[in-house]
XYZ file of C-alpha atoms in Angstrom:
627
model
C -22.232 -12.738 -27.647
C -20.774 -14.803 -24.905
C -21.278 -11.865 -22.182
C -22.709 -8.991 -22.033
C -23.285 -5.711 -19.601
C -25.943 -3.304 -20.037
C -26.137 0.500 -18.529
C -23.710 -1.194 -15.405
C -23.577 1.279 -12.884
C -21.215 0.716 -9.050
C -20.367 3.371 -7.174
C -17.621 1.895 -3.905
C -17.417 4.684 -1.401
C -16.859 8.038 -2.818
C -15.514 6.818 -6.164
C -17.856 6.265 -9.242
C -16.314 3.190 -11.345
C -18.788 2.490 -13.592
C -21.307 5.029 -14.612
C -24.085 3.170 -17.426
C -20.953 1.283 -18.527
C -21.994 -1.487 -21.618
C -19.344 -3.853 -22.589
C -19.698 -7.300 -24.478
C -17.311 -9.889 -25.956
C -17.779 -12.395 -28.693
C -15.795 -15.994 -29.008
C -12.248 -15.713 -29.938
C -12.071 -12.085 -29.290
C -8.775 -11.164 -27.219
C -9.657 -7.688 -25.671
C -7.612 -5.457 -23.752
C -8.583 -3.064 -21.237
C -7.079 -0.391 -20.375
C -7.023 2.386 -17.908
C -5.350 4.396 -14.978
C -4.146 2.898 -12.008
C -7.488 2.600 -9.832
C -9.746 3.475 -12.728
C -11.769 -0.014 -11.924
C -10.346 -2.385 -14.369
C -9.884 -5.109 -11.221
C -13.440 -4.423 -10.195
C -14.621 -4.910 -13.575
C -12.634 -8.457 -13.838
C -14.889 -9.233 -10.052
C -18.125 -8.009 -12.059
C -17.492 -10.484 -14.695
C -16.830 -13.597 -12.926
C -19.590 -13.307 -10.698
C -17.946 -11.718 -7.656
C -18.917 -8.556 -7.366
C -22.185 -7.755 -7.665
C -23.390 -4.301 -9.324
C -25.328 -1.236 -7.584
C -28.008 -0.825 -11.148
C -28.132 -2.214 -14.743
C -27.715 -5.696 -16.084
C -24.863 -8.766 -16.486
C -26.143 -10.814 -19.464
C -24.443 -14.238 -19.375
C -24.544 -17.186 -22.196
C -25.814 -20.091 -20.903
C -23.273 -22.095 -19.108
C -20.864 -20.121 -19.534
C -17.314 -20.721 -17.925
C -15.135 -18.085 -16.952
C -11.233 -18.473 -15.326
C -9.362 -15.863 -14.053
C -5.637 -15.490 -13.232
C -5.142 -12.851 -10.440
C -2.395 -9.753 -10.028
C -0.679 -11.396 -7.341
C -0.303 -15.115 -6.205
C -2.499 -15.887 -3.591
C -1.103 -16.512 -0.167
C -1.263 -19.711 1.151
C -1.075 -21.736 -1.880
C 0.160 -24.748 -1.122
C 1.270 -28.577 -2.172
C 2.719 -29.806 -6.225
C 2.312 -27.594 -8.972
C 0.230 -30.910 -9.983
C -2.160 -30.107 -6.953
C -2.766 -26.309 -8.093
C -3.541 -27.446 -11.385
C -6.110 -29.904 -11.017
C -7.368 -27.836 -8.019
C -9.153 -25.273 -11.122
C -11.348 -28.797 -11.839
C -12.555 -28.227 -7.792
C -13.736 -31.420 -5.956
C -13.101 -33.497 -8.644
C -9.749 -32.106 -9.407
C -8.518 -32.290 -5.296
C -9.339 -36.359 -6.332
C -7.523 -36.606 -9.764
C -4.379 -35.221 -7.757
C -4.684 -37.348 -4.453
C -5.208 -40.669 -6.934
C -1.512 -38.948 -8.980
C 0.169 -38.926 -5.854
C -1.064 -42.544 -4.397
C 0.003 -44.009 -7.812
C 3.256 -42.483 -7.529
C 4.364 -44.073 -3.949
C 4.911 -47.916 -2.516
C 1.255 -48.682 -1.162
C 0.252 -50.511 2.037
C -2.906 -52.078 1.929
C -4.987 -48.862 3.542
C -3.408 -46.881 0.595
C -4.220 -49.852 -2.131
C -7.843 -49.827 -0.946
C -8.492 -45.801 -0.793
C -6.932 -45.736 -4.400
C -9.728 -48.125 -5.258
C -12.264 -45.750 -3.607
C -10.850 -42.915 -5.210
C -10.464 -45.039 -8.986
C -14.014 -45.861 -8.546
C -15.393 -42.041 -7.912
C -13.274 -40.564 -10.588
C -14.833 -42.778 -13.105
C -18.571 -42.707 -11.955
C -17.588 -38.984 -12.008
C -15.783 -39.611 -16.056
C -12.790 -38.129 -14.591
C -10.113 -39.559 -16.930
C -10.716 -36.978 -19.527
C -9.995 -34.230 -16.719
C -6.782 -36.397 -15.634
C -6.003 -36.298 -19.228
C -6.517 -32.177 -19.426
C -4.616 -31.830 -16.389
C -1.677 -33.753 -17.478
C -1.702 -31.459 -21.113
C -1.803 -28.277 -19.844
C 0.928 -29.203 -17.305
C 3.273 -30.335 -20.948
C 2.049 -27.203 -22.814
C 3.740 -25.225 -20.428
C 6.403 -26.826 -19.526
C 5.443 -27.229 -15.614
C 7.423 -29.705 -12.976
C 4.567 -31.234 -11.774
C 5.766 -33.033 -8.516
C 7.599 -29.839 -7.411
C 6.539 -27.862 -4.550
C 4.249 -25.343 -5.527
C 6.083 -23.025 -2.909
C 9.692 -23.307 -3.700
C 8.773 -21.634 -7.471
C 10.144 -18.807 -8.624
C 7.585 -15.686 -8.884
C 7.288 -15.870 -12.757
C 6.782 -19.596 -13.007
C 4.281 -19.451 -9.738
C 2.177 -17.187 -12.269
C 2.288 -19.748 -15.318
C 1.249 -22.490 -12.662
C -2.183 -20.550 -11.680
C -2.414 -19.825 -15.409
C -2.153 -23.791 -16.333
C -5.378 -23.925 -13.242
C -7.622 -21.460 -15.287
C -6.872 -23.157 -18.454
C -7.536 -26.632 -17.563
C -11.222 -25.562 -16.633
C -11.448 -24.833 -20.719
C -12.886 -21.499 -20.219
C -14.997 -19.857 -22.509
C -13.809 -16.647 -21.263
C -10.148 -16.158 -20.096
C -9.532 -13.298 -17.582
C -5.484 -12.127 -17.007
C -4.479 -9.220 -15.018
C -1.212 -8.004 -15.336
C -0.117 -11.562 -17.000
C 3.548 -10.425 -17.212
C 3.951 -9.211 -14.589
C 7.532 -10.835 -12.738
C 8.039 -12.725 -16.173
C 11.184 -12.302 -17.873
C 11.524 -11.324 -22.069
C 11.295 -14.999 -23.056
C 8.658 -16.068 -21.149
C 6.931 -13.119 -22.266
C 7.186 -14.731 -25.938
C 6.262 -18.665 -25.049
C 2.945 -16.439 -23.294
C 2.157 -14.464 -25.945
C 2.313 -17.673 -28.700
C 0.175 -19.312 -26.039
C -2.384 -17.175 -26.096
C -2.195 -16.668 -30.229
C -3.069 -20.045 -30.408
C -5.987 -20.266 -27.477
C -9.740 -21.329 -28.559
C -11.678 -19.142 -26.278
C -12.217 -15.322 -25.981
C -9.515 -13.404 -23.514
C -10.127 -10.312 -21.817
C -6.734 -9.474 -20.491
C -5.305 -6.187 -17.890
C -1.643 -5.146 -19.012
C 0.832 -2.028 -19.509
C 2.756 -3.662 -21.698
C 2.751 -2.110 -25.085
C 4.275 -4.821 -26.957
C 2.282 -7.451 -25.363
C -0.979 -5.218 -25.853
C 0.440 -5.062 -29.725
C 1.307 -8.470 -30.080
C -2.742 -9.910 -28.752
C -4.959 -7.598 -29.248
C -7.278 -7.569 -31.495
C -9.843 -4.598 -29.808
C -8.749 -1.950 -27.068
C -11.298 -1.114 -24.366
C -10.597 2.085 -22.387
C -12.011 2.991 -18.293
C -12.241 6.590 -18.026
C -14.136 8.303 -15.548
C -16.867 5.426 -15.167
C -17.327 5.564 -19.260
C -16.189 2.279 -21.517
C -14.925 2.794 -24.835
C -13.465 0.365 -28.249
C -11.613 0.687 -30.557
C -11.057 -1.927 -32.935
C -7.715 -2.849 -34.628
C -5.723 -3.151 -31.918
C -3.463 -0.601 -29.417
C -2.103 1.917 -32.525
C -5.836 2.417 -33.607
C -6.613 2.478 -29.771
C -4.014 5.334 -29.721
C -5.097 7.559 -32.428
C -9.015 7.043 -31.550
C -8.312 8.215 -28.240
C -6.194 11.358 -28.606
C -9.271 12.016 -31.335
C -11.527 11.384 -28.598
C -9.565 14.027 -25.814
C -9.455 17.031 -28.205
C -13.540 16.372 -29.276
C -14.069 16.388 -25.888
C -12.069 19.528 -24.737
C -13.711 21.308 -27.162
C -16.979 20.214 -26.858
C -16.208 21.759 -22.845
C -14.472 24.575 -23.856
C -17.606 25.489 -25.883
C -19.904 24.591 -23.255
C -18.131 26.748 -20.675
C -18.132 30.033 -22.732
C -22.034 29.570 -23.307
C -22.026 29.040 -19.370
C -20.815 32.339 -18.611
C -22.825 34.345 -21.180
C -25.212 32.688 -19.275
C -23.743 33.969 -15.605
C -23.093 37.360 -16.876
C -26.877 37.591 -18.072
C -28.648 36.126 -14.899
C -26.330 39.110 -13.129
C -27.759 41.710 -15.436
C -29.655 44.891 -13.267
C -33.131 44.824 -12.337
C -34.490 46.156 -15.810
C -32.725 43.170 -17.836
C -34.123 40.843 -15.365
C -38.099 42.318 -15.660
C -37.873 41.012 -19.341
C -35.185 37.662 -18.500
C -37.503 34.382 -20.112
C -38.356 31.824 -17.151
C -37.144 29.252 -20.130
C -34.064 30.590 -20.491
C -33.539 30.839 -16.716
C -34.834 27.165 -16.878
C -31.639 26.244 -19.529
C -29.548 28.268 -16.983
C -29.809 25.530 -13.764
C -29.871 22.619 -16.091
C -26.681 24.261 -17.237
C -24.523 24.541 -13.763
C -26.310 21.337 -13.005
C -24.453 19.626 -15.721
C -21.047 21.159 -15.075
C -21.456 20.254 -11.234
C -21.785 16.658 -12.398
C -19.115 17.179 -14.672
C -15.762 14.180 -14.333
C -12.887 16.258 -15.741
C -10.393 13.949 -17.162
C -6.994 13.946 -14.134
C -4.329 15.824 -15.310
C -1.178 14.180 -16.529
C 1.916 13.179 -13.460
C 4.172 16.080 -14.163
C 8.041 14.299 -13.166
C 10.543 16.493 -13.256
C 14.289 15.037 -12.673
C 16.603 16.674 -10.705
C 20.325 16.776 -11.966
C 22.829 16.723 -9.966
C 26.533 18.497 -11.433
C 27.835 16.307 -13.558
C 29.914 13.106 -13.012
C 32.949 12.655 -14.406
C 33.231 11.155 -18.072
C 33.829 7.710 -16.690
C 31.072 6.063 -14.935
C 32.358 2.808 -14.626
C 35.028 0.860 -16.178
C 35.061 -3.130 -15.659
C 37.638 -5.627 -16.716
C 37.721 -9.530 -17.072
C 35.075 -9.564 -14.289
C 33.965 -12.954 -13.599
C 31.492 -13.758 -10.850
C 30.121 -17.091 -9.822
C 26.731 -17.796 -7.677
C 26.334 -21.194 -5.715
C 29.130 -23.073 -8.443
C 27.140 -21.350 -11.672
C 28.935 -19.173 -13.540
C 26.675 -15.945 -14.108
C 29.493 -13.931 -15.638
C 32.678 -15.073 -17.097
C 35.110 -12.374 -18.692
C 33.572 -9.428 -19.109
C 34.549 -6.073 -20.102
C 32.977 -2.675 -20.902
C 32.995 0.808 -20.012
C 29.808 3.184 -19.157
C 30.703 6.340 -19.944
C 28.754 9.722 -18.947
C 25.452 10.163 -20.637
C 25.083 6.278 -21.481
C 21.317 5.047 -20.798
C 22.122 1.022 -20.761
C 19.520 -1.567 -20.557
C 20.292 -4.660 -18.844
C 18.545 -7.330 -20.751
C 18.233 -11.123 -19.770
C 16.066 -14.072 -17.803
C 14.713 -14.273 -14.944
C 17.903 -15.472 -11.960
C 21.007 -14.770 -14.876
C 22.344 -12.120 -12.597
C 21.137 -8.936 -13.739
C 21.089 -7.452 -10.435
C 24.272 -8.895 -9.580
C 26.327 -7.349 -12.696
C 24.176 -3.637 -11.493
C 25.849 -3.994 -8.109
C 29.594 -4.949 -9.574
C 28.789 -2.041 -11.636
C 28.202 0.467 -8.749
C 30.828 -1.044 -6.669
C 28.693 -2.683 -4.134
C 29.724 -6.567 -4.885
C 33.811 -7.187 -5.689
C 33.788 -9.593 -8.141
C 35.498 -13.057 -8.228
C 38.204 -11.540 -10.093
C 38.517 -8.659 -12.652
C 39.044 -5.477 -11.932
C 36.312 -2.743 -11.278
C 36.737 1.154 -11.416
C 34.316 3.818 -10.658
C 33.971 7.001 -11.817
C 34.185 10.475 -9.575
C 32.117 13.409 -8.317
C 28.743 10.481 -8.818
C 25.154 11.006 -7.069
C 23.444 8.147 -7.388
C 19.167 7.593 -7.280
C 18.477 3.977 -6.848
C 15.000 2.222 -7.642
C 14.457 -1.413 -6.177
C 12.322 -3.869 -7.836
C 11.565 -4.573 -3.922
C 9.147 -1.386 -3.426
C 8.235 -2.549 0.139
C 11.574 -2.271 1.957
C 12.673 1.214 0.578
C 9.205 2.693 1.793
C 7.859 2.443 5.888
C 4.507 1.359 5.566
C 3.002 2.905 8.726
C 4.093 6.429 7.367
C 1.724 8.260 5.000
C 2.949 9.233 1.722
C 3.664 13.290 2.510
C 6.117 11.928 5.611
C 7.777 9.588 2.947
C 8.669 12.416 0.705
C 8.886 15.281 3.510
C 10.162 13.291 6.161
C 8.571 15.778 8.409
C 8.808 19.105 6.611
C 6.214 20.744 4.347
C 8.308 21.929 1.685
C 10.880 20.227 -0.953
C 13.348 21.895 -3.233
C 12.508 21.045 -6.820
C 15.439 21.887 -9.650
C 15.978 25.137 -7.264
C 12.175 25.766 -6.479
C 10.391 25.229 -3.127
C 6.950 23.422 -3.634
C 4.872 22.492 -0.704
C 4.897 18.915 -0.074
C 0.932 18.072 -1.382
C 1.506 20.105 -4.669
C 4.903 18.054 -5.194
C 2.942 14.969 -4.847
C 0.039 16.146 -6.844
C 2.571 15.997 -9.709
C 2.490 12.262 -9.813
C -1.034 12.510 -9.434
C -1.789 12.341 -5.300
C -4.827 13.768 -4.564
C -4.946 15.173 -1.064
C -6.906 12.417 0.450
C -4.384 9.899 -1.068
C -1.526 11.655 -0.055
C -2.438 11.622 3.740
C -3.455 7.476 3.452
C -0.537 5.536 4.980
C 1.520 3.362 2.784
C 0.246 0.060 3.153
C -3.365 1.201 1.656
C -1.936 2.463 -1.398
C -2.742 0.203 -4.794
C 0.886 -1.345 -6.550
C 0.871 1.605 -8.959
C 0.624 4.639 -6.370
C 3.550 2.808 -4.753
C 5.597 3.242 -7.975
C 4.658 6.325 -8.463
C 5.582 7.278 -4.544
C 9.285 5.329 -5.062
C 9.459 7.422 -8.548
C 8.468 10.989 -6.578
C 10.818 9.923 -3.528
C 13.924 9.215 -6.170
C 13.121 12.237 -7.974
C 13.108 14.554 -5.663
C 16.988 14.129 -4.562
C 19.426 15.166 -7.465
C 21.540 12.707 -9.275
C 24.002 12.300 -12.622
C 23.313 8.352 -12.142
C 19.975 6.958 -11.843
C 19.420 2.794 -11.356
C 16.338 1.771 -12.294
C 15.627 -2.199 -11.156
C 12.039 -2.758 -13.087
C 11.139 0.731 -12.709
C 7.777 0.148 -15.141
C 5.983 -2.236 -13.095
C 2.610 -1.571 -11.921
C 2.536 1.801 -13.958
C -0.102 2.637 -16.378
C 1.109 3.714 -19.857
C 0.384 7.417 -19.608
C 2.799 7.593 -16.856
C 5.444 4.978 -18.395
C 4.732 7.280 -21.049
C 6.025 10.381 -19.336
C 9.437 8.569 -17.376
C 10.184 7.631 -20.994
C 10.351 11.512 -21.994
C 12.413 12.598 -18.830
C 14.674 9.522 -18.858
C 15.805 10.058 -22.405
C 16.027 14.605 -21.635
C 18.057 13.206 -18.793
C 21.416 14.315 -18.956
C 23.264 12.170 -16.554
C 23.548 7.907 -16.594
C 21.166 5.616 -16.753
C 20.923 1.863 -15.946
C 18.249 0.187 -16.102
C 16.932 -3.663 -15.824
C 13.591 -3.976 -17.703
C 11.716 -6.967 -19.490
C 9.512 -4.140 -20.879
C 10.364 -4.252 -24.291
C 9.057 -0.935 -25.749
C 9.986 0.630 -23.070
C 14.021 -0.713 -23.480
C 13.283 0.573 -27.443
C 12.387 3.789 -26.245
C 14.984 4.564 -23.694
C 18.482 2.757 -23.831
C 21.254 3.343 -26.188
C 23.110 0.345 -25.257
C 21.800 -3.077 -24.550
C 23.771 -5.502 -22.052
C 22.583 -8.731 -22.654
C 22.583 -12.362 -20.840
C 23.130 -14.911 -23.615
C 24.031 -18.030 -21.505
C 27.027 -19.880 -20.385
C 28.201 -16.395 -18.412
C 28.469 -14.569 -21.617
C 27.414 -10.758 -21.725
C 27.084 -8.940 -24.975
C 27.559 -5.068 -25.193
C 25.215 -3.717 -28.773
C 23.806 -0.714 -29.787
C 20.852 0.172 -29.193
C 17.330 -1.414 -27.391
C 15.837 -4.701 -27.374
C 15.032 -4.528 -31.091
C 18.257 -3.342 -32.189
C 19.699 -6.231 -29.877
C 17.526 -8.666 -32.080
C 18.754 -7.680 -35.362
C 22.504 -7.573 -34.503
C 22.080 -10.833 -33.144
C 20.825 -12.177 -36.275
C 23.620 -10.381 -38.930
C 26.506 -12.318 -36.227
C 27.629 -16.076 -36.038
C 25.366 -17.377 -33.687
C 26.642 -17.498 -30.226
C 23.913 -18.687 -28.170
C 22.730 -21.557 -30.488
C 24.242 -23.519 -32.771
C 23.866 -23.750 -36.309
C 20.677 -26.012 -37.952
C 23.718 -28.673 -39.881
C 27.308 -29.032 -38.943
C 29.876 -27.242 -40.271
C 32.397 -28.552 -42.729
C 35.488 -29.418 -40.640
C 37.856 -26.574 -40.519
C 41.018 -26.102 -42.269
C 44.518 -27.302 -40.044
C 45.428 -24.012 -38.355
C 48.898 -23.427 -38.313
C 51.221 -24.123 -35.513
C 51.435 -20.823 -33.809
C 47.866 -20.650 -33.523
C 47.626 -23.717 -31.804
C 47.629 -22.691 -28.032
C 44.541 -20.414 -28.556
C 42.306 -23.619 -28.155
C 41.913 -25.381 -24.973
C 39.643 -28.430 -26.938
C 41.354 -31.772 -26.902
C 40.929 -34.067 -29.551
C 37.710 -35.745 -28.066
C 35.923 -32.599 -26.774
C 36.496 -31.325 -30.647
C 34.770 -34.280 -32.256
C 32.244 -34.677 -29.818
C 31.539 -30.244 -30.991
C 31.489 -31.051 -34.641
C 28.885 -33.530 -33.866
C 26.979 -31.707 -31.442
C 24.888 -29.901 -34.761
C 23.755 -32.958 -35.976
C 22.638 -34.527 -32.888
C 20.702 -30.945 -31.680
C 19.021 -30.832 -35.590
C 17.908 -34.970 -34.559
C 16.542 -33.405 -31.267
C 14.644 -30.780 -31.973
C 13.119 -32.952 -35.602
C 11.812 -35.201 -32.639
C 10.642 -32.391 -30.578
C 8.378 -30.898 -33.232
C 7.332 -34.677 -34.089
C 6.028 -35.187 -30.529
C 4.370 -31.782 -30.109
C 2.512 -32.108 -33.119
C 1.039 -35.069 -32.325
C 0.071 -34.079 -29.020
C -1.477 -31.393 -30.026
C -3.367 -33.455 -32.847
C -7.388 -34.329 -32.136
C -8.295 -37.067 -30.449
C -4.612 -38.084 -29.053
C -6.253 -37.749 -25.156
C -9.190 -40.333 -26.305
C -6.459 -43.063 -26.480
C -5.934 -45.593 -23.806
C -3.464 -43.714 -20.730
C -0.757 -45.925 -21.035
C -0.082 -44.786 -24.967
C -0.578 -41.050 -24.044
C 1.919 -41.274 -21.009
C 4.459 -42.868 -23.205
C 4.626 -40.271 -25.723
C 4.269 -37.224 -22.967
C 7.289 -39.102 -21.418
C 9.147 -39.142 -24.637
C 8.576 -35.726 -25.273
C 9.755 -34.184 -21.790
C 13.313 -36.647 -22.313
C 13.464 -35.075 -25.811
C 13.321 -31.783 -23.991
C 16.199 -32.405 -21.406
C 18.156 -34.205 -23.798
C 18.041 -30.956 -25.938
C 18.579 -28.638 -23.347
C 21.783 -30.684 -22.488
C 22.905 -30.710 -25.701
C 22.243 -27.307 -26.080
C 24.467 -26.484 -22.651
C 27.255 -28.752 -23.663
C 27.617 -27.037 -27.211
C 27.885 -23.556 -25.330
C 30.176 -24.919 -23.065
C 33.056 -26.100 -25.673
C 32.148 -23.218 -27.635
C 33.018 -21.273 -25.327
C 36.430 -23.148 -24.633
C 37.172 -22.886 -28.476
């Protein structure tokens, strides 16, 4: 066992997290834990490393054991290379390693020649090269720029970065909270082979049903202060717990008829009570005792969608759109038409333009050039991915759904403003809170009781499942597909894009969009059955027959561009040969125990392999396309 807690107990405030909570994990275990939004899974995280200490019972910890932890959110003020956050999860030591990368890296006077001395010197009385060594393999495993501002990342790659810093500690014990959170579908992937392939035990936070699939190999669930497993992964997780629920409610139901027996008894006139047994009086208090102390399970956000009358059969029509963003080409000829009733998922990276082709869709961007036309009679509920702007956060959450008035109108019912709210699970202290207290999941679920409680025949959706544990993603996944009206929706959750669309719009580079049946999985196995479009094919082709003369005009591929595509397979197959080649023997034992100058020459090797590739890669698309 490489941790262990015993009969944990923490009570913050008012609220009972753990109540004689035991929990271990053993080397190479990847756990999940699971839970509802502010059921203590955070807190539990803080327990573990060492942060937060515990109001009764015990934290047993192997000896020397390290533990690394990448947070929900980026911390603020993280500052200077991706290099420097790295090496700063080594501490002192790691703050030299980087200073001595970026001295070696610049013209030196003779101050600078002299403190890289000093600095040369410490890192070896220190045996520091090994750590240089880590730092510089965990920056190539995931593909990190490592002079670039730390800063000027993107959100998703920010979070790989301060993964790479846990890693390069070599923790015995990997903590992730919310790891995918603002990653897009393929990052996703390269994170979950990652972890597949990682040496020590992870303990991991996500809503993500495929990623909880994918790693886990036990389920632990926080509910109501109590810790339970379940072995096998999130489907055994998922049938042990509904078994779980209905042993319990019956096990209370039972317990609540013997209760008032017991009531009516005690109540009984004064002849019953000359003969009443002081031991069964006794039972009686221990009885009410227990159901005063009794945590009843929450009850389940109840979302009802309000419909507005119905659009008309046309949602949107778009032809040849194109659109362009700072001289890239994010779409390029596009058609389709989203017709009434459609539920369309809007799958692709991170900055391909998913947003942008939502707002062409709804009319709020004009295009380049095409031609867009929207439907008629359309009410439209909109859901940013940016929560903050679209909520005030000195208001408390009854003003942001009553704006002032106690009651709402709810598919033709009045409901008073707290029992609306208590729908998405608001108790009455959280409802009068302002805004800016509320965790990242009661600020979904405020957006999601704000949207729904205007009718509609079109809702947008921009990453509606962040932050949102499953019992609730669970739920918008029943109302969204009973929904009547359109629905589109950009997600990089897959199971929940399984679950909901029926058509899949989908980035595949070089400005193309595809239009397939279907969710993310359907999207998958079209893709395969087709020509490949997005990447070319392992060997070259045999060179095609002459076309004949009236077919000539429909390529715009002179003579040079054509030869240089029918050997554009052979010279990708080359790359990606040398590619594997390099990563293996990286990743073989004892290739960071040889002298620095071998190891940099094959790391540099590998990341020109890489851009050669993606070049390649680019350039094949790009005559493809002209073809």
């Amino acid at each position: 066992m490489l941790l262990g807690l015993k009969n944990v107990s923490l009570r913050i405030g008012n609220t009972v997290l753990f109540d004689g909570t035991d929990f271990s994990i053993e080397a190479r275990e990847r756990v999940c834990l699971v839970g509802r939004n502010g059921a203590g899974k955070s807190t539990l995280f803080r327990v573990i490393a060492g942060s937060q200490a515990v109001d009764a019972g015990e934290v047993i910890r192997q000896q020397g054991l390290r533990v690394a932890q990448l947070v929900q959110d980026v911390p603020p003020g993280t500052a200077g290379t991706v290099y420097d956050v790295v090496a700063e999860g080594l501490g002192e030591l790691g703050r030299k390693i980087a200073e001595f990368h970026h001295l070696s890296m610049e013209a030196h006077s003779e101050a600078e020649l002299e403190k890289l001395g000093r600095l040369q010197s410490q890192i070896e009385a220190q045996d520091g090269w090994s750590l240089e060594s880590r730092v510089q393999a965990v920056i190539t495993k995931l593909d990190l720029p490592a002079d670039a501002p730390f800063a000027s990342q993107s959100g998703g790659l920010k979070r790989r970065v301060l993964l790479a810093q846990a890693l390069v500690s070599e923790p015995d014990i990997l903590l992730l909270d919310e790891p995918t959170n603002h990653l897009d579908i393929p990052s996703i992937a390269q994170l979950e082979e990652f972890l597949l392939s990682f040496r020590g035990a992870l303990l991991f936070i996500s809503h993500d049903r495929a990623f909880v699939r994918k790693l886990a190999t036990r389920v632990c669930d926080l509910d109501r202060g109590k810790l339970s497993s379940w072995q096998g992964g999130y489907d055994a997780y998922l049938t042990g717990k509904a078994e779980a629920l209905h042993a319990e409610e019956r096990q209370n139901a039972l317990f609540d008829k013997k209760l008032a027996q017991e009531e009516v008894w005690i109540r009984k006139g004064v002849e019953a009570r000359r003969t009443r047994s002081a031991g069964r009086v006794k039972a009686l208090m221990e009885m009410r005792n227990t159901f005063a102390q009794r945590r009843n399970r929450e009850g389940t956000a109840n979302i009802v969608v309000q419909e507005a009358e119905r659009s008309g059969k046309l949602v949107a029509e778009l032809k040849n759109v194109s659109q362009s963003y700072g001289g890239r080409k994010i779409i390029h000829n596009f058609s389709t038409a989203v017709i009434r009733g459609d539920k369309v998922g809007i799958i692709g990276p991170n900055g391909a333009g998913k947003t942008t082709l939502l707002n062409i869709i709804l009319g709020k961007l004009k295009p380049d050039s095409g031609e867009v036309r929207e439907g008629t009679k359309l009410e439209i509920a909109y859901f940013d991915q940016l929560r903050s702007p679209l909520l005030d956060e000195e208001k408390t959450a009854i003003d942001a759904i009553g704006d002032g008035k106690e009651f709402v109108e709810i598919a033709g019912t009045r409901k008073h403003v707290y029992t609306y709210l208590q729908d998405f699970l608001f108790t009455p202290d959280r409802a009068r809170c302002p805004v800016r207290v509320l965790s990242g999941g009661e600020r979904s679920r405020l957006l999601l009781a704000q949207l729904f409680s205007r009718p509609s025949n079109l809702l947008v959706l921009d990453e509606p499942t962040n932050d949102l544990d499953m019992e609730t993603l669970d739920l918008l996944e029943e109302r969204l597909v009973e929904y009547s009206g359109t629905v589109l929706m950009v997600s990089h959750d897959r199971e929940f894009l399984n679950n909901v669309v029926t058509r899949s719009l989908v980035y595949e580079g070089g400005g193309r969009v595809g239009d397939y049946v279907g969710g993310y999985d359907d999207w998958l196995r079209q893709r395969q059955h087709q020509a490949p479009a997005a990447s070319p094919p392992p060997k070259p082709a045999a060179a095609p027959s002459p076309a004949p003369a009236a077919a000539a005009p429909a390529s715009r591929l002179n003579s040079k561009d054509k030869r240089e595509l029918d050997q554009l397979p052979g010279r990708i197959e080359k790359l990606e040969s040398e590619q594997t080649r390099l990563a293996a023997e990286i990743s073989a034992p004892g290739f960071y125990q040889q002298p620095r100058e071998n190891i940099a020459k094959v790391e540099l090797a590998l990341a020109r392999t890489q851009k050669d590739l993606g070049e390649a890669y680019a350039r094949w698309e790009e005559l493809e396309a002209q073809r």
